Tab-separated table of C-alpha atoms and ligand atoms in Angstrom:
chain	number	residue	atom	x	y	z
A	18	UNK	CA	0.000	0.000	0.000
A	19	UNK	CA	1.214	3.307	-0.601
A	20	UNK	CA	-0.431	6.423	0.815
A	21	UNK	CA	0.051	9.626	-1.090
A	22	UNK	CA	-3.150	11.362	-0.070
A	23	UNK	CA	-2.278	13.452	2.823
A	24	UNK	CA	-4.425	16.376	1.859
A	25	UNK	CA	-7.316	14.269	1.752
A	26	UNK	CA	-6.377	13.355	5.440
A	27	UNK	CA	-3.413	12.015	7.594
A	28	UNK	CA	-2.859	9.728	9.898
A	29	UNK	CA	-3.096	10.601	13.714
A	30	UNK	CA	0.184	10.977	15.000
A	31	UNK	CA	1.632	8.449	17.953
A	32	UNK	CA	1.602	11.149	20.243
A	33	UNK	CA	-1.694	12.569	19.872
A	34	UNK	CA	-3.196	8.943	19.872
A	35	UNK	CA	-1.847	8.547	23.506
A	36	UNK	CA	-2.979	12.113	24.769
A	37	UNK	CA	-6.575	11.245	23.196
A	38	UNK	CA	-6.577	8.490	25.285
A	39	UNK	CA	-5.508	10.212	28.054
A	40	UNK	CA	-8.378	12.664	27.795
A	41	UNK	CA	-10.751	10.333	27.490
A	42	UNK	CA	-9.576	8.766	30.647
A	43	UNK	CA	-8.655	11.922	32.419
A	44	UNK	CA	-11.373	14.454	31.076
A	45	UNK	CA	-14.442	12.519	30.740
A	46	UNK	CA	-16.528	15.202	32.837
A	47	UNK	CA	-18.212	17.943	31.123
A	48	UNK	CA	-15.952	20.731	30.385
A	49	UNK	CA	-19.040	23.275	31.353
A	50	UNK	CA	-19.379	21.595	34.815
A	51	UNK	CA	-18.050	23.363	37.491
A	52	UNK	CA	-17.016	20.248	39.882
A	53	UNK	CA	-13.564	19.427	39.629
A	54	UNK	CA	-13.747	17.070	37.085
A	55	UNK	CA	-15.471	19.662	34.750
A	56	UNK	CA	-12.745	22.471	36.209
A	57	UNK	CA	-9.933	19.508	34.871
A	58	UNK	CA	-11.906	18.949	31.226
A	59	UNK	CA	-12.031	22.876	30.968
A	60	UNK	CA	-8.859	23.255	31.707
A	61	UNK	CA	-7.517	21.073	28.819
A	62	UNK	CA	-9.501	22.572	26.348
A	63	UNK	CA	-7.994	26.000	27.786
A	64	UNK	CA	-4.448	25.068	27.691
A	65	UNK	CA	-5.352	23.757	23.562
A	66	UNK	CA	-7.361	27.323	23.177
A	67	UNK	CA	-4.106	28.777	24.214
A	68	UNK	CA	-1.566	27.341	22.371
A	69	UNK	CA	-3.524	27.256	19.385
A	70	UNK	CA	-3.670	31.370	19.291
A	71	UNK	CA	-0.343	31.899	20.523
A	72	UNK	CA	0.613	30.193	17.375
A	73	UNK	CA	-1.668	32.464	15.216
A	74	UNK	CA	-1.077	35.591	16.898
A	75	UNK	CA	-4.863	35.689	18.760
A	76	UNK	CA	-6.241	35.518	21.924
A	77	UNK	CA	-7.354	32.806	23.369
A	78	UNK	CA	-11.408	33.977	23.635
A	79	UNK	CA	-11.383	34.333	19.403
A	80	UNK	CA	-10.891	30.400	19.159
A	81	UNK	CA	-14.225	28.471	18.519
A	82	UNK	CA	-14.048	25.012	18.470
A	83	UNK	CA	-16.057	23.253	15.796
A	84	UNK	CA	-16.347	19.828	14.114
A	85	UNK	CA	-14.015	20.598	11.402
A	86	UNK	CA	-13.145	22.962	8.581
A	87	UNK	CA	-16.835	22.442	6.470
A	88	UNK	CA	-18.407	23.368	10.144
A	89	UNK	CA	-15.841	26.150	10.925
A	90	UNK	CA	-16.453	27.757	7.036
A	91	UNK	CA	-20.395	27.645	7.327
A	92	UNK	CA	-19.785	29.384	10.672
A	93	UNK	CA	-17.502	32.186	9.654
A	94	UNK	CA	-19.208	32.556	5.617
A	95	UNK	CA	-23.024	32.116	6.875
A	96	UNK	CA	-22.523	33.384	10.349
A	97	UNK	CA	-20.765	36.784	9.157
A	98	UNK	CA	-23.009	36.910	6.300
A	99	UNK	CA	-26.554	36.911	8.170
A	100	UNK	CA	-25.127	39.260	10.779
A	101	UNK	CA	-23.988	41.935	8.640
A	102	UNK	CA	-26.537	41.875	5.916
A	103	UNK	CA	-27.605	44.782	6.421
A	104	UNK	CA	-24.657	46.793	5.787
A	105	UNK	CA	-24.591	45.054	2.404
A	106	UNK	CA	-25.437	41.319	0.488
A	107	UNK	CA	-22.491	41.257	-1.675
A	108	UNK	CA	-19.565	38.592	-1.058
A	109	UNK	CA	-16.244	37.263	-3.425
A	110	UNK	CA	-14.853	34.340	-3.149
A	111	UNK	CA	-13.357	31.886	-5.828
A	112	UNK	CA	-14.398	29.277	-8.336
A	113	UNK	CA	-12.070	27.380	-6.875
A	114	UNK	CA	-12.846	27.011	-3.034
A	115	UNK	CA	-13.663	24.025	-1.632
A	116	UNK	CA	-16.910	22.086	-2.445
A	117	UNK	CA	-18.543	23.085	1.038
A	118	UNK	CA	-17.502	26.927	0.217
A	119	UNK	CA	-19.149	27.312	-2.744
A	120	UNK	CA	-22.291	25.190	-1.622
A	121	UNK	CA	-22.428	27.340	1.355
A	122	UNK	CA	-22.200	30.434	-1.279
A	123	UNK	CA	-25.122	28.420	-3.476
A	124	UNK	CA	-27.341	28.636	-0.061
A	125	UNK	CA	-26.694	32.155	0.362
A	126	UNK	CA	-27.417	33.546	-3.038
A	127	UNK	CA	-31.193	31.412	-2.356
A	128	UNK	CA	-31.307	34.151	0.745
A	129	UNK	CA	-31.020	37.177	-1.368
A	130	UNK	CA	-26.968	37.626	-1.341
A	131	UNK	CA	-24.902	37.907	-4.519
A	132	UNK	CA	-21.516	36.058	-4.990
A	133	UNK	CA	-18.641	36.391	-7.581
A	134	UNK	CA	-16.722	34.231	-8.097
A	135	UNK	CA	-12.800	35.111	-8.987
A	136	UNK	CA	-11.454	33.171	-11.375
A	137	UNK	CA	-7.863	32.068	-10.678
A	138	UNK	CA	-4.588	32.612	-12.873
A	139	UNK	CA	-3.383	29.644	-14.784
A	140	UNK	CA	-1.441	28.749	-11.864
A	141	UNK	CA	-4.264	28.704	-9.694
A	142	UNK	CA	-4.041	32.046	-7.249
A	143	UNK	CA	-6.487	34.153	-6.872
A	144	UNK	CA	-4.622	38.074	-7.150
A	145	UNK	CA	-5.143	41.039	-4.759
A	146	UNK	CA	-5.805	42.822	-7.787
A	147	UNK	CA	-8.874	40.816	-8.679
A	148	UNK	CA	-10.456	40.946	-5.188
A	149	UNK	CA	-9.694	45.077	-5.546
A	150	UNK	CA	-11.590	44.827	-8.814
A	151	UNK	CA	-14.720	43.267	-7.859
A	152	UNK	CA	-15.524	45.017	-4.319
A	153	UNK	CA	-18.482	47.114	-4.610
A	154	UNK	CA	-20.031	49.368	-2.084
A	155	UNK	CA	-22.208	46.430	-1.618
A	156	UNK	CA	-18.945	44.379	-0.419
A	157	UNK	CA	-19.432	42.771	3.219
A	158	UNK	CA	-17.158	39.548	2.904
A	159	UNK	CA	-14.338	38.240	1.084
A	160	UNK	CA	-13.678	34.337	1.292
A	161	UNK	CA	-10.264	33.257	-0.271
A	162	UNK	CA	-8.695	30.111	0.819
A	163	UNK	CA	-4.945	29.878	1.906
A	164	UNK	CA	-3.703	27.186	-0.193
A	165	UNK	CA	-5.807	25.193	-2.340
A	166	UNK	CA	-6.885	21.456	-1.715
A	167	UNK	CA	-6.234	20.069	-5.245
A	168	UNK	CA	-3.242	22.637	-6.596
A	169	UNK	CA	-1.728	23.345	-3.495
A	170	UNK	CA	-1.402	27.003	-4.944
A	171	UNK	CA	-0.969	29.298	-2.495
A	172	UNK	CA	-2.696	32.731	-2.080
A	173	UNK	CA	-1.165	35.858	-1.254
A	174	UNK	CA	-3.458	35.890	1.937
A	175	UNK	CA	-1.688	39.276	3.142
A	176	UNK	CA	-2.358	41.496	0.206
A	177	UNK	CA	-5.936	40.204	0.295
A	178	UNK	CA	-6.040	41.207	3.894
A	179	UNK	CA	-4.414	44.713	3.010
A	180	UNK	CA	-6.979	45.137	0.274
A	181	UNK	CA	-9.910	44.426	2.742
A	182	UNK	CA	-8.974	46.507	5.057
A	183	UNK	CA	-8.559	49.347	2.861
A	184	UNK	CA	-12.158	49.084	1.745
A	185	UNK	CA	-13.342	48.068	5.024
A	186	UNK	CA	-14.479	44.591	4.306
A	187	UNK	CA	-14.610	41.352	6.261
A	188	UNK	CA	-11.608	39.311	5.465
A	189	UNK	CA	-12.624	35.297	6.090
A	190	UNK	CA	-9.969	32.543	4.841
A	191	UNK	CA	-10.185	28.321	4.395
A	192	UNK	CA	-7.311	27.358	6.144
A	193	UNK	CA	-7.363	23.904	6.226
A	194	UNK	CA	-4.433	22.472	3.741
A	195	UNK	CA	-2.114	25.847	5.674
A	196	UNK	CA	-2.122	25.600	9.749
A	197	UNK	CA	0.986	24.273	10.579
A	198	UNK	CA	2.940	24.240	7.122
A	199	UNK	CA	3.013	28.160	6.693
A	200	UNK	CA	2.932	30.655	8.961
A	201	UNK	CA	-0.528	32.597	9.698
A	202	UNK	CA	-0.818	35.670	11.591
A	203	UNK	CA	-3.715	36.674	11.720
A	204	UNK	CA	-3.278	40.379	12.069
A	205	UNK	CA	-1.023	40.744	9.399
A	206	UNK	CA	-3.625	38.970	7.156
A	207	UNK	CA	-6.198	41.539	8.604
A	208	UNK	CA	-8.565	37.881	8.974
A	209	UNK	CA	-11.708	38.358	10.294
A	210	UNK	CA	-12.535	34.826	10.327
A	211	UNK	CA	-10.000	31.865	9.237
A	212	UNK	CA	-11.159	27.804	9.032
A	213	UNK	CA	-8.867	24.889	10.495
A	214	UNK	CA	-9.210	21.005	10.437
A	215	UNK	CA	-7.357	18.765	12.572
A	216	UNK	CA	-7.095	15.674	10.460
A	217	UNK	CA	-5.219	17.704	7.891
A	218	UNK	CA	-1.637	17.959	9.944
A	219	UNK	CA	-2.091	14.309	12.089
A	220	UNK	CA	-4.659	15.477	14.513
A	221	UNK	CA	-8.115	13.025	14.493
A	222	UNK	CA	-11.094	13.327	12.333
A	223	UNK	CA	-14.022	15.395	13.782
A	224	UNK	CA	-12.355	18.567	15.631
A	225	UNK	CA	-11.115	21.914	13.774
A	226	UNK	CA	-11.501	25.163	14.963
A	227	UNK	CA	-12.622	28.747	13.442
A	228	UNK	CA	-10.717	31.966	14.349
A	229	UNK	CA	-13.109	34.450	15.177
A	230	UNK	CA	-11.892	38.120	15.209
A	231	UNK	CA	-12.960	40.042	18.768
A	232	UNK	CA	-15.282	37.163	19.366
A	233	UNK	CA	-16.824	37.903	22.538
A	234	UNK	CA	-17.855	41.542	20.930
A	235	UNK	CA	-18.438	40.153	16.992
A	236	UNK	CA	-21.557	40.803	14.842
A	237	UNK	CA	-21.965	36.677	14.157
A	238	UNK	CA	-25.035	34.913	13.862
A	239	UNK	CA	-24.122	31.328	15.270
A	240	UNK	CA	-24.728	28.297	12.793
A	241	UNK	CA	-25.549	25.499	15.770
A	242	UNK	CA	-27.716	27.205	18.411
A	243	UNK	CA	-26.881	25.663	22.035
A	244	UNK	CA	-27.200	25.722	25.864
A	245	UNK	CA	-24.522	28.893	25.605
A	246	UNK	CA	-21.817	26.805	25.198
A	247	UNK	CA	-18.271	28.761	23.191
A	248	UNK	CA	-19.771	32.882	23.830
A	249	UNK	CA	-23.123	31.494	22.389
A	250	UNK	CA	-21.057	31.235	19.294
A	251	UNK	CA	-21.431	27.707	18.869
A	252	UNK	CA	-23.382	25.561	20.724
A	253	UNK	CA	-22.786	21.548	21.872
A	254	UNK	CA	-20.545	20.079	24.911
A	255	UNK	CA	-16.819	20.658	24.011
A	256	UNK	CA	-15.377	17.495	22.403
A	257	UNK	CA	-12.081	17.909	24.919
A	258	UNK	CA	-10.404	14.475	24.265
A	259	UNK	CA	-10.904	15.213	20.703
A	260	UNK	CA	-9.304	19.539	21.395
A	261	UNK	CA	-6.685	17.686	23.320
A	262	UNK	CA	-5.694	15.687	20.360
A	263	UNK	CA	-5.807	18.835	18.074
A	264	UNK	CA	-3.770	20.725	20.878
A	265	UNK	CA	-0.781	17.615	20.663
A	266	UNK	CA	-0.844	17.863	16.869
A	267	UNK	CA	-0.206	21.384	16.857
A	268	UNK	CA	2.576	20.635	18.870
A	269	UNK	CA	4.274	17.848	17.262
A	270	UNK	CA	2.616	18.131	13.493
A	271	UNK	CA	6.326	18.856	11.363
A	272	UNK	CA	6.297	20.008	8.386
A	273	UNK	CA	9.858	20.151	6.811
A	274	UNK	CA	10.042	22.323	3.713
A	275	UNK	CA	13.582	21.865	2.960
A	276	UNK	CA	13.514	17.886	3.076
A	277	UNK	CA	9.955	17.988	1.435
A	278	UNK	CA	12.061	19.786	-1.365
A	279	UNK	CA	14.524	17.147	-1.945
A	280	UNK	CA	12.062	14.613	-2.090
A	281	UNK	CA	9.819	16.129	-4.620
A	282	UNK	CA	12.911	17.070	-6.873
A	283	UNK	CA	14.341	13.451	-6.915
A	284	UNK	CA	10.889	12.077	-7.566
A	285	UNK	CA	11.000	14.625	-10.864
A	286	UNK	CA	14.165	13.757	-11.690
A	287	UNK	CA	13.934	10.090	-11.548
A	288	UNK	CA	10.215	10.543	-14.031
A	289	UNK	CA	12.563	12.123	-16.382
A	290	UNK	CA	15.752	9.493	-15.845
A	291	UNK	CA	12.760	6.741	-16.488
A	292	UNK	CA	11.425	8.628	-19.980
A	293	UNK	CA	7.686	9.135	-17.932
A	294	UNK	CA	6.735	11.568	-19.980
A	295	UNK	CA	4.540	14.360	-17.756
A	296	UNK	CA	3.402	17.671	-16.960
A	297	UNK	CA	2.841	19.454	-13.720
A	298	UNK	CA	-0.368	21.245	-13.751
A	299	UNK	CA	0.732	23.650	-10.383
A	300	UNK	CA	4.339	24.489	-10.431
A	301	UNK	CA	4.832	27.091	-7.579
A	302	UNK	CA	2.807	25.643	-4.823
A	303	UNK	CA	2.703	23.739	-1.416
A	304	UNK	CA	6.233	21.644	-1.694
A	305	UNK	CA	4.293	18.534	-0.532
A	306	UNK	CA	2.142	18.600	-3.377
A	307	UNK	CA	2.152	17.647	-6.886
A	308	UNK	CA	-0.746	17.508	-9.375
A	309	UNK	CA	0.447	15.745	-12.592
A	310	UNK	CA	-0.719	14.872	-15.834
A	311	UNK	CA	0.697	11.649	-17.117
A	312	UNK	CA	0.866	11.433	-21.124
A	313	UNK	CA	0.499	7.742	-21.158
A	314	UNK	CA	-2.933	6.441	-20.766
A	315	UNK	CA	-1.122	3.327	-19.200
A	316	UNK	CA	-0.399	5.308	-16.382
A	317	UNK	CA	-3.048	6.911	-15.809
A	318	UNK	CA	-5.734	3.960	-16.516
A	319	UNK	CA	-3.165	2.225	-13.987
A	320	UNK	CA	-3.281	4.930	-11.273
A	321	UNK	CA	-7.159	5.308	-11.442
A	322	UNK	CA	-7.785	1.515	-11.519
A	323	UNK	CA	-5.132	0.723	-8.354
A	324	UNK	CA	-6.790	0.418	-5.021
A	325	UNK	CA	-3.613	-0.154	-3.515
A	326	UNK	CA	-1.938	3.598	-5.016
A	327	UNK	CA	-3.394	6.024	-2.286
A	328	UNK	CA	-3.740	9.493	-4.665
A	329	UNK	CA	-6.072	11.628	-5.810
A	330	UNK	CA	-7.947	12.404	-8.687
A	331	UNK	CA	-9.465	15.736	-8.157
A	332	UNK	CA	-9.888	16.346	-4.499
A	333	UNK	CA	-11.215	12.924	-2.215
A	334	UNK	CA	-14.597	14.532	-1.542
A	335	UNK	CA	-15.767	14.539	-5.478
A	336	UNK	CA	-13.077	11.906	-6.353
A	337	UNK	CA	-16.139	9.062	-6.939
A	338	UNK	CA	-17.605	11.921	-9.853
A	339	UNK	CA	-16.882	11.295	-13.092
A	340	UNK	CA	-17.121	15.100	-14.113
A	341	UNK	CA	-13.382	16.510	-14.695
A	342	UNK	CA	-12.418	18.794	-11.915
A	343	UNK	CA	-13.750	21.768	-11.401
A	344	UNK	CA	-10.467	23.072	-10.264
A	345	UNK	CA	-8.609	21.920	-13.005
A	346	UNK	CA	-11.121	23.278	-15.647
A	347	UNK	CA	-10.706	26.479	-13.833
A	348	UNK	CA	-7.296	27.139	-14.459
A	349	UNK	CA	-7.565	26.200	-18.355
A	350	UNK	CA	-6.814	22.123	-18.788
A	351	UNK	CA	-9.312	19.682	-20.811
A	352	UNK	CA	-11.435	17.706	-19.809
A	353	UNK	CA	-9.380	14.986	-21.088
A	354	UNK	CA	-6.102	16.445	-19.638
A	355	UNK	CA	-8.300	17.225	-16.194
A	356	UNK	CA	-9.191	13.123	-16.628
A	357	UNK	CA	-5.626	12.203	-16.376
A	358	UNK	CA	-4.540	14.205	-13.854
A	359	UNK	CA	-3.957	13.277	-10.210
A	360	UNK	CA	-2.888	14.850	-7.108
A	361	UNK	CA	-0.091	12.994	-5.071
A	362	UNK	CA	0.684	14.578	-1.804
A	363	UNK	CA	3.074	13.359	0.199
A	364	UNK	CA	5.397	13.223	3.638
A	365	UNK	CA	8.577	11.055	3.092
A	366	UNK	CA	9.657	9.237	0.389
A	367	UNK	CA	7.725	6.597	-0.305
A	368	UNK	CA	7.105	8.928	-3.550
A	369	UNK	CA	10.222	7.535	-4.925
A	370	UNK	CA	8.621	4.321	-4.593
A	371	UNK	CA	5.928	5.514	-6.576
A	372	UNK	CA	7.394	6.341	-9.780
A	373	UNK	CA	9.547	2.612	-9.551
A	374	UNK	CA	6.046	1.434	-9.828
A	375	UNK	CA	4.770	3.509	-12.394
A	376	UNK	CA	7.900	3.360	-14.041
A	377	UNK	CA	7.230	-0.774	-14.409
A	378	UNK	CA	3.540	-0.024	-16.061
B	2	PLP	C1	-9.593	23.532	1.813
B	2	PLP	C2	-10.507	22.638	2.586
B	2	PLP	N1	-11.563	23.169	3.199
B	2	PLP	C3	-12.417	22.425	3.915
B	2	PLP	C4	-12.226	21.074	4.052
B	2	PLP	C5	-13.213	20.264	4.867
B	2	PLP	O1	-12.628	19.974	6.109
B	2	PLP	P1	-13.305	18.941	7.136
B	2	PLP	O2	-13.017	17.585	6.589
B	2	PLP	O3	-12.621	19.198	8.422
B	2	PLP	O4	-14.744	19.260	7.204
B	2	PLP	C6	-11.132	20.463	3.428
B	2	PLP	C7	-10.924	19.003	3.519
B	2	PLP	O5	-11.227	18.263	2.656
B	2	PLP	C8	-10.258	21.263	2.673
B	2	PLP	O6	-9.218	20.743	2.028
């Protein structure tokens, strides 16, 4: 088996499988309970609150803890949205946002708000100079993810932010395929709002959190009403075994650009030493990532038949269509060049293994 699908999801990390288990030991009470069990569970999810905007340049009150990055983006797009409608129903984003981001857009427009949607430069980033050119005095939100799921292009978050805050806009960004490989401050990206996932940098499945500028005073309409729980923000007990899992992978989550480097340069190389003839669809982009066409059918028919080849065609959540990706459409391929592309993400180098085995097709 090899596993080169680590934006669709990685695996939990040894260390954050034993403090999960701690917490579910240790912290079983309800963090909301004020007992000293609940003073214990509240504690951990505290310490992860913490960390987790120390490392983003926030406080500690602007963290919301939701079920993930779809949960986190409804919150910040729908929640900032329905609040501020009144100052205006205009929002940008991109054509090339995640499947929940544009669905969440779809809803909105059925509510009365308009949407445009940017379309992104061959290389797949979305410019300052586009978001500049499409705010209106209608404006109230901008959503632009960090990096993208299938290109791993990477928008220039800050100018965005610089942009929005010149025209006095809410700033909200996807970043679920960037916490913990580039750096995020949140200030200098003037974010309003930003979307995390755990199981994206070896935390578990079913915990993310969205920042939420000046939280406790924010105009934010919450998406899951509740007993009060998160500033009335979000409602539902806190999952703490689950925040103190995506508190240790925070922690120990590395992400090694130089060494990713090598690796994805001797996997190129050793295509070309082998005469597989490709083309890379994203060249300046997350290092980890690599979305390839390959120019023999026997490759690709290969890759899309093997159950045993862990990539990616298109991103894992539409991977079962049979409609080209959207993303790849977007920034100018075929259908039939879309078709044979895949998107190999990676952490070590069982890549190299990967093109011995394509290499013996
Ligand atoms: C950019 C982006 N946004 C949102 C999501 C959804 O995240 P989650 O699985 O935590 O709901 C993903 C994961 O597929 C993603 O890559």
């Amino acid at each position: 088996m090899l596993y080169l699908d680590y934006l669709a999801s990685t695996p939990v990390l040894p260390e954050v499988l034993v403090e999960i288990e701690r917490a579910f030991k240790d912290c079983y009470a309800n963090p909301s309970s004020t007992h000293s069990l609940g003073l214990a569970a509240n504690e951990t999810v505290q310490a992860a609150k913490e960390y987790i905007a120390d490392k983003i340049g926030a406080y500690p009150s602007e963290i919301i803890f939701t079920s993930g990055a779809t949960e986190a983006n409804n919150l910040a797009i729908k929640g900032l949205a329905f609040a501020n409608q009144n100052k205006g129903k205009h929002i940008i984003t991109s054509a090339i946002e995640h499947k929940c981001v544009l669905n969440i857009c779809k809803f909105l427009e059925t509510k009365g708000f308009t949407v445009t949607y940017l379309q992104p430069t061959k290389q797949g980033i979305i410019t300052a100079e586009a978001v500049e050119n499409s705010i209106t005095k209608d404006t109230i939100l901008v959503s632009i993810m960090h990096v993208n799921n299938e290109l791993g292009s990477i928008n220039p978050i800050q100018e965005i932010g610089e942009v929005c805050y010149e025209r006095n806009v809410l700033f909200h960004s996807d970043a679920a395929q960037s916490f913990c490989k580039l750096n995020i401050d949140v200030l200098d990206m003037n974010l309003a709002a930003m979307s995390v996932s755990a199981h994206k940098f070896g935390g578990p499945k079913g915990i993310g959190f969205a920042y939420i500028r000046d939280a406790r005073n924010c105009e934010i309409e919450p998406v899951i009403h509740g007993a009060g729980q998160q500033l009335e923000i979000r409602g539902g007990t806190l999952a703490s075994p689950l925040i103190a899992g995506l508190h240790k992978a925070t922690e120990h989550f590395k992400f090694d650009h130089d060494e990713l480097l090598t690796i994805r340069n001797e996997f190129l190389a050793l295509l070309e030493s082998k005469r597989i003839q490709f083309k890379l669809n994203c060249e300046h982009n997350l290092v980890n990532v690599i979305n390839i066409q390959f120019l023999n059918e026997r490759v690709s028919n290969f890759l899309s038949d093997s159950l045993d080849i862990c990539v990616s065609k298109g991103s894992a959540c539409s991977s079962r269509e049979i409609k080209p990706s959207y993303v790849l459409t977007a920034i100018g391929l075929t259908s039939d060049e879309a078709r044979n592309s895949f998107r190999i993400s990676f952490f070590d180098r069982s890549l190299l293994t990967f093109a011995m085995t394509i290499h013996h097709v």
